[in-house]
GROMACS .gro file of C-alpha atoms in nm:
model
  334
    1MET     CA    1   0.000   0.000   0.000
    2ASN     CA    2   0.166   0.325  -0.107
    3ASN     CA    3   0.146   0.663   0.065
    4SER     CA    4  -0.140   0.794  -0.150
    5ASN     CA    5  -0.348   0.481  -0.089
    6TYR     CA    6  -0.330   0.491   0.287
    7SER     CA    7  -0.391   0.865   0.286
    8LYS     CA    8  -0.708   0.812   0.080
    9ALA     CA    9  -0.830   0.562   0.341
   10PHE     CA   10  -0.905   0.852   0.577
   11GLU     CA   11  -1.078   1.087   0.336
   12ASN     CA   12  -1.407   1.206   0.490
   13ARG     CA   13  -1.358   0.972   0.789
   14THR     CA   14  -1.403   1.094   1.146
   15VAL     CA   15  -1.096   0.997   1.344
   16LEU     CA   16  -0.984   1.065   1.700
   17VAL     CA   17  -0.625   1.140   1.797
   18THR     CA   18  -0.551   1.129   2.170
   19GLY     CA   19  -0.241   1.316   2.276
   20ALA     CA   20  -0.303   1.532   1.970
   21GLU     CA   21  -0.117   1.839   2.093
   22GLY     CA   22   0.203   1.642   2.149
   23PHE     CA   23   0.507   1.599   1.931
   24ILE     CA   24   0.402   1.300   1.719
   25GLY     CA   25   0.031   1.363   1.769
   26SER     CA   26   0.041   1.710   1.617
   27HIS     CA   27   0.230   1.584   1.311
   28LEU     CA   28  -0.030   1.308   1.276
   29VAL     CA   29  -0.312   1.564   1.291
   30ASP     CA   30  -0.142   1.760   1.012
   31LEU     CA   31  -0.121   1.455   0.785
   32LEU     CA   32  -0.476   1.340   0.859
   33VAL     CA   33  -0.611   1.685   0.772
   34GLU     CA   34  -0.410   1.678   0.448
   35ALA     CA   35  -0.568   1.337   0.377
   36GLY     CA   36  -0.918   1.485   0.409
   37ALA     CA   37  -1.011   1.338   0.747
   38HIS     CA   38  -1.232   1.504   1.006
   39VAL     CA   39  -1.011   1.500   1.311
   40ARG     CA   40  -1.112   1.509   1.675
   41ALA     CA   41  -0.798   1.630   1.851
   42PHE     CA   42  -0.814   1.516   2.213
   43THR     CA   43  -0.583   1.704   2.447
   44HIS     CA   44  -0.516   1.705   2.820
   45TYR     CA   45  -0.722   1.973   2.991
   46LYS     CA   46  -0.526   2.278   3.104
   47PRO     CA   47  -0.694   2.573   3.280
   48TYR     CA   48  -0.503   2.827   3.071
   49ALA     CA   49  -0.643   2.685   2.744
   50GLU     CA   50  -0.311   2.688   2.558
   51LYS     CA   51  -0.343   2.489   2.232
   52GLY     CA   52   0.029   2.474   2.152
   53PHE     CA   53   0.098   2.313   1.816
   54LEU     CA   54  -0.277   2.286   1.746
   55ALA     CA   55  -0.338   2.661   1.772
   56ALA     CA   56  -0.370   2.693   1.394
   57TYR     CA   57  -0.666   2.451   1.400
   58GLN     CA   58  -0.893   2.641   1.641
   59GLU     CA   59  -1.120   2.756   1.356
   60HIS     CA   60  -1.039   2.482   1.107
   61PRO     CA   61  -1.346   2.316   0.949
   62GLN     CA   62  -1.190   1.967   0.961
   63VAL     CA   63  -1.068   1.976   1.322
   64THR     CA   64  -1.259   1.964   1.649
   65LEU     CA   65  -1.047   2.039   1.954
   66LEU     CA   66  -1.151   1.839   2.259
   67THR     CA   67  -1.009   1.870   2.609
   68GLY     CA   68  -1.028   1.606   2.878
   69ASP     CA   69  -0.835   1.330   3.047
   70ILE     CA   70  -0.799   0.972   2.927
   71ARG     CA   71  -0.819   0.860   3.291
   72ASP     CA   72  -1.187   0.963   3.283
   73SER     CA   73  -1.385   0.687   3.111
   74GLY     CA   74  -1.692   0.903   3.046
   75CYS     CA   75  -1.483   1.170   2.881
   76VAL     CA   76  -1.322   0.908   2.658
   77LEU     CA   77  -1.656   0.753   2.561
   78ASP     CA   78  -1.784   1.089   2.442
   79ALA     CA   79  -1.470   1.147   2.236
   80VAL     CA   80  -1.473   0.804   2.067
   81GLU     CA   81  -1.843   0.783   1.975
   82GLY     CA   82  -1.895   0.819   1.600
   83THR     CA   83  -1.535   0.765   1.494
   84SER     CA   84  -1.400   0.509   1.249
   85HIS     CA   85  -1.043   0.514   1.386
   86VAL     CA   86  -0.879   0.610   1.714
   87PHE     CA   87  -0.508   0.684   1.718
   88HIS     CA   88  -0.418   0.653   2.084
   89LEU     CA   89  -0.103   0.853   2.153
   90ALA     CA   90  -0.186   1.011   2.489
   91ALA     CA   91   0.054   0.889   2.753
   92LEU     CA   92   0.272   0.998   3.040
   93ILE     CA   93   0.617   0.970   2.887
   94GLY     CA   94   0.977   1.009   2.995
   95ILE     CA   95   1.184   0.755   3.184
   96PRO     CA   96   1.341   0.968   3.462
   97TYR     CA   97   1.010   1.091   3.607
   98SER     CA   98   0.878   0.734   3.616
   99TYR     CA   99   1.130   0.658   3.890
  100THR     CA  100   0.977   0.939   4.096
  101ALA     CA  101   0.605   0.885   4.027
  102PRO     CA  102   0.545   0.530   3.900
  103GLU     CA  103   0.179   0.525   4.007
  104ALA     CA  104   0.103   0.819   3.780
  105TYR     CA  105   0.232   0.614   3.486
  106VAL     CA  106   0.003   0.324   3.574
  107GLN     CA  107  -0.300   0.552   3.601
  108THR     CA  108  -0.241   0.726   3.269
  109ASN     CA  109  -0.076   0.462   3.054
  110VAL     CA  110  -0.259   0.151   3.177
  111THR     CA  111  -0.597   0.271   3.304
  112GLY     CA  112  -0.615   0.540   3.037
  113THR     CA  113  -0.548   0.287   2.762
  114HIS     CA  114  -0.813   0.055   2.902
  115ASN     CA  115  -1.066   0.339   2.890
  116VAL     CA  116  -0.987   0.390   2.522
  117LEU     CA  117  -1.012   0.018   2.454
  118MET     CA  118  -1.352  -0.009   2.620
  119ALA     CA  119  -1.484   0.288   2.423
  120CYS     CA  120  -1.351   0.154   2.092
  121ARG     CA  121  -1.508  -0.184   2.158
  122ARG     CA  122  -1.842  -0.024   2.242
  123PHE     CA  123  -1.851   0.194   1.929
  124ASN     CA  124  -1.669  -0.042   1.689
  125SER     CA  125  -1.388   0.203   1.628
  126ARG     CA  126  -1.054   0.075   1.504
  127MET     CA  127  -0.781   0.148   1.760
  128ILE     CA  128  -0.417   0.208   1.673
  129HIS     CA  129  -0.229   0.204   2.002
  130THR     CA  130   0.110   0.362   2.062
  131SER     CA  131   0.374   0.144   2.221
  132THR     CA  132   0.745   0.224   2.247
  133SER     CA  133   1.073   0.054   2.169
  134GLU     CA  134   1.162   0.097   2.537
  135VAL     CA  135   0.955  -0.215   2.608
  136TYR     CA  136   1.234  -0.424   2.457
  137GLY     CA  137   1.499  -0.300   2.698
  138THR     CA  138   1.858  -0.367   2.601
  139ALA     CA  139   1.865  -0.576   2.285
  140ARG     CA  140   1.927  -0.947   2.334
  141TYR     CA  141   1.974  -0.964   1.959
  142ALA     CA  142   1.967  -0.707   1.683
  143PRO     CA  143   1.795  -0.587   1.485
  144ILE     CA  144   1.496  -0.617   1.720
  145ASP     CA  145   1.183  -0.778   1.576
  146GLU     CA  146   0.838  -0.787   1.730
  147VAL     CA  147   0.892  -1.123   1.904
  148HIS     CA  148   1.194  -0.997   2.096
  149PRO     CA  149   1.145  -1.050   2.474
  150LEU     CA  150   0.991  -0.759   2.661
  151GLN     CA  151   1.206  -0.626   2.945
  152PRO     CA  152   1.063  -0.366   3.187
  153GLN     CA  153   1.379  -0.174   3.270
  154SER     CA  154   1.190   0.130   3.405
  155PRO     CA  155   0.843   0.194   3.550
  156TYR     CA  156   0.766   0.380   3.226
  157SER     CA  157   0.846   0.080   3.007
  158ALA     CA  158   0.658  -0.148   3.246
  159SER     CA  159   0.345   0.067   3.213
  160LYS     CA  160   0.368   0.055   2.834
  161ILE     CA  161   0.414  -0.323   2.836
  162ALA     CA  162   0.101  -0.353   3.051
  163ALA     CA  163  -0.094  -0.130   2.812
  164ASP     CA  164   0.024  -0.333   2.512
  165MET     CA  165  -0.091  -0.654   2.677
  166LEU     CA  166  -0.435  -0.507   2.741
  167VAL     CA  167  -0.465  -0.411   2.375
  168GLN     CA  168  -0.365  -0.758   2.261
  169SER     CA  169  -0.610  -0.913   2.508
  170TYR     CA  170  -0.897  -0.723   2.345
  171TRP     CA  171  -0.799  -0.874   2.011
  172ASN     CA  172  -0.770  -1.224   2.154
  173SER     CA  173  -1.078  -1.207   2.377
  174PHE     CA  174  -1.322  -0.989   2.183
  175GLU     CA  175  -1.177  -0.969   1.829
  176ALA     CA  176  -1.169  -0.592   1.870
  177GLU     CA  177  -1.006  -0.417   1.575
  178VAL     CA  178  -0.677  -0.309   1.725
  179ALA     CA  179  -0.316  -0.273   1.615
  180ILE     CA  180  -0.007  -0.175   1.810
  181CYS     CA  181   0.238   0.071   1.661
  182ARG     CA  182   0.579   0.046   1.829
  183PRO     CA  183   0.793   0.346   1.726
  184PHE     CA  184   1.163   0.352   1.791
  185ASN     CA  185   1.315   0.691   1.870
  186THR     CA  186   1.127   0.963   1.683
  187PHE     CA  187   1.275   1.310   1.635
  188GLY     CA  188   1.200   1.632   1.452
  189PRO     CA  189   1.048   1.978   1.493
  190ARG     CA  190   0.822   2.031   1.799
  191GLN     CA  191   0.988   1.767   2.016
  192SER     CA  192   1.021   1.846   2.386
  193ALA     CA  193   1.367   1.933   2.513
  194ARG     CA  194   1.344   1.627   2.740
  195ALA     CA  195   1.473   1.430   2.442
  196ILE     CA  196   1.840   1.433   2.350
  197ILE     CA  197   1.823   1.583   2.000
  198PRO     CA  198   1.623   1.898   2.083
  199SER     CA  199   1.798   1.931   2.418
  200VAL     CA  200   2.143   1.937   2.258
  201LEU     CA  201   2.032   2.159   1.968
  202GLN     CA  202   1.880   2.414   2.204
  203GLN     CA  203   2.207   2.428   2.393
  204LEU     CA  204   2.409   2.461   2.073
  205HIS     CA  205   2.192   2.734   1.925
  206GLY     CA  206   2.196   2.906   2.262
  207GLY     CA  207   2.574   2.937   2.236
  208ALA     CA  208   2.688   2.647   2.455
  209LYS     CA  209   3.055   2.554   2.420
  210GLU     CA  210   3.027   2.227   2.612
  211ILE     CA  211   2.764   1.951   2.584
  212ARG     CA  212   2.746   1.739   2.897
  213LEU     CA  213   2.633   1.380   2.843
  214GLY     CA  214   2.609   1.048   3.020
  215SER     CA  215   2.720   0.734   2.838
  216LEU     CA  216   2.822   0.789   2.475
  217THR     CA  217   2.798   0.426   2.365
  218PRO     CA  218   2.425   0.338   2.373
  219THR     CA  219   2.279   0.323   2.023
  220ARG     CA  220   1.937   0.429   1.900
  221ASP     CA  221   1.732   0.401   1.580
  222PHE     CA  222   1.599   0.750   1.496
  223THR     CA  223   1.295   0.807   1.271
  224PHE     CA  224   1.183   1.151   1.153
  225ALA     CA  225   0.848   1.267   1.291
  226THR     CA  226   0.656   1.278   0.964
  227ASP     CA  227   0.774   0.927   0.878
  228THR     CA  228   0.646   0.802   1.214
  229ALA     CA  229   0.313   0.978   1.162
  230ARG     CA  230   0.281   0.823   0.816
  231GLY     CA  231   0.350   0.488   0.978
  232PHE     CA  232   0.053   0.531   1.210
  233MET     CA  233  -0.167   0.607   0.910
  234ALA     CA  234  -0.034   0.309   0.714
  235ILE     CA  235  -0.108   0.075   1.006
  236GLY     CA  236  -0.453   0.228   1.054
  237ALA     CA  237  -0.543   0.196   0.686
  238SER     CA  238  -0.469  -0.176   0.655
  239ARG     CA  239  -0.691  -0.435   0.818
  240GLU     CA  240  -0.412  -0.686   0.769
  241THR     CA  241  -0.255  -0.523   1.074
  242ASN     CA  242  -0.541  -0.625   1.305
  243GLY     CA  243  -0.404  -0.787   1.618
  244GLN     CA  244  -0.046  -0.712   1.513
  245VAL     CA  245   0.242  -0.542   1.690
  246LEU     CA  246   0.448  -0.350   1.436
  247ASN     CA  247   0.783  -0.179   1.477
  248LEU     CA  248   0.833   0.164   1.324
  249GLY     CA  249   1.201   0.237   1.276
  250THR     CA  250   1.459   0.288   1.006
  251GLY     CA  251   1.666  -0.022   1.073
  252ASN     CA  252   1.975   0.194   1.124
  253GLU     CA  253   2.148   0.276   1.453
  254ILE     CA  254   2.383   0.546   1.575
  255ALA     CA  255   2.570   0.580   1.905
  256ILE     CA  256   2.478   0.878   2.122
  257GLY     CA  257   2.829   1.020   2.102
  258ALA     CA  258   2.829   1.005   1.721
  259LEU     CA  259   2.479   1.156   1.713
  260VAL     CA  260   2.588   1.457   1.917
  261GLU     CA  261   2.888   1.506   1.691
  262LYS     CA  262   2.644   1.525   1.398
  263LEU     CA  263   2.432   1.778   1.588
  264ILE     CA  264   2.737   1.995   1.651
  265GLU     CA  265   2.811   1.980   1.278
  266VAL     CA  266   2.460   2.064   1.149
  267SER     CA  267   2.424   2.350   1.397
  268GLY     CA  268   2.752   2.507   1.287
  269SER     CA  269   2.889   2.495   1.641
  270ASN     CA  270   3.238   2.418   1.766
  271ALA     CA  271   3.123   2.285   2.105
  272ARG     CA  272   3.292   1.988   2.268
  273ILE     CA  273   3.143   1.686   2.446
  274LEU     CA  274   3.200   1.623   2.817
  275VAL     CA  275   3.097   1.298   2.991
  276GLU     CA  276   2.954   1.334   3.344
  277GLU     CA  277   2.928   1.026   3.564
  278ALA     CA  278   2.616   1.165   3.735
  279ARG     CA  279   2.429   1.154   3.403
  280ILE     CA  280   2.489   0.783   3.344
  281ARG     CA  281   2.183   0.565   3.411
  282PRO     CA  282   2.197   0.274   3.655
  283GLU     CA  283   2.343  -0.026   3.470
  284LYS     CA  284   2.028  -0.240   3.497
  285SER     CA  285   1.813   0.047   3.375
  286GLU     CA  286   2.023   0.159   3.079
  287VAL     CA  287   1.909   0.042   2.737
  288HIS     CA  288   2.237  -0.012   2.556
  289ARG     CA  289   2.116  -0.089   2.205
  290LEU     CA  290   1.796  -0.022   2.010
  291ILE     CA  291   1.770  -0.095   1.638
  292SER     CA  292   1.449  -0.202   1.469
  293ASP     CA  293   1.360  -0.479   1.233
  294ASN     CA  294   1.081  -0.314   1.033
  295THR     CA  295   1.020  -0.607   0.798
  296GLU     CA  296   0.662  -0.668   0.911
  297VAL     CA  297   0.532  -0.313   0.877
  298ARG     CA  298   0.688  -0.291   0.532
  299ARG     CA  299   0.528  -0.622   0.432
  300LEU     CA  300   0.181  -0.546   0.563
  301THR     CA  301   0.151  -0.177   0.476
  302GLY     CA  302   0.424  -0.077   0.232
  303TRP     CA  303   0.547   0.190   0.473
  304GLU     CA  304   0.910   0.291   0.462
  305PRO     CA  305   1.096   0.595   0.596
  306GLN     CA  306   1.151   0.879   0.351
  307VAL     CA  307   1.368   1.125   0.548
  308THR     CA  308   1.732   1.034   0.615
  309LEU     CA  309   1.893   1.098   0.953
  310SER     CA  310   2.114   1.374   0.812
  311GLU     CA  311   1.820   1.544   0.639
  312GLY     CA  312   1.607   1.517   0.951
  313LEU     CA  313   1.877   1.653   1.181
  314GLN     CA  314   1.926   1.954   0.956
  315LEU     CA  315   1.550   2.022   0.942
  316THR     CA  316   1.526   1.990   1.318
  317SER     CA  317   1.827   2.214   1.377
  318ASP     CA  318   1.684   2.483   1.151
  319TRP     CA  319   1.346   2.467   1.326
  320ILE     CA  320   1.497   2.492   1.674
  321LYS     CA  321   1.717   2.782   1.568
  322ASP     CA  322   1.402   2.968   1.459
  323ASN     CA  323   1.195   2.859   1.763
  324LEU     CA  324   1.429   2.861   2.061
  325SER     CA  325   1.145   2.957   2.298
  326ALA     CA  326   0.884   2.722   2.148
  327ALA     CA  327   0.990   2.393   2.309
  328ASN     CA  328   0.697   2.200   2.450
  329THR     CA  329   0.805   2.083   2.794
  330SER     CA  330   0.484   1.894   2.875
  331SER     CA  331   0.529   1.524   2.944
  332TYR     CA  332   0.161   1.441   2.899
  333ALA     CA  333   0.167   1.376   2.528
  334THR     CA  334   0.350   1.163   2.276
   0.00000   0.00000   0.00000
């Protein structure tokens, strides 16, 4: 299925995106609108009514902005009713905070996901659930395919494993139309400075001469944001993905040290890297290697990444240079 085909699958459809104001969610909203969908953009309620990256859609005829909380089942039911597809991206993300507040991750990522599942089952909506490559932990073999053992190396990854299992149980028990999208590390414009790429680029464009890091050797598989968003749409458009867990990644890896060297280059900086022991994760919690095997998603949907790492890093660097004060620091979105 090529890009145009899975875009056409959403024309004139009413779809819900939870976590719509977040990094990946907002890019997904953009692509769904381009595809002709009527999008319900579900965002976490904030008393100051800031719409962030969805501000341009406040008067848009194809977009309805909804506020609420996925931990509230009634709120979720109202949002899901009448939709053909639900892209569930809302989550409490970030590994470090999960050590401090693990219960909050269970409430949002597990109970919240169950609320979405129940609503989708009730209204026969197709659910595309967001997992994470963190559920694999440190690779026992590479590249990592979807049958790789799951290893909860943080409360965050444990909560996502639990949510994934709930989604699969609804397929096995009720034949609910569900699919699990498991992105590896996504990057690009709009990403919170919690993540390494925007964090380093903000420092570089702010004039930093030293970049302080933890371990330089862990590797990651980075996918550009629009490619990840297209992957969600490809999975949602194909019923062959029902009941499946599908990796979204490029199949290429880069060590953190080498990545930061690239960031220094694309930003035009002459900063140097310093390693700080205090920034190194506990050994049993560190994920040393993540690289995806994306064979299944390619086979079932025809999806493949279109933006190279170098192209994506340059685009991201340029965006951050122009938007130094626009970083979204919220952790309640994907």
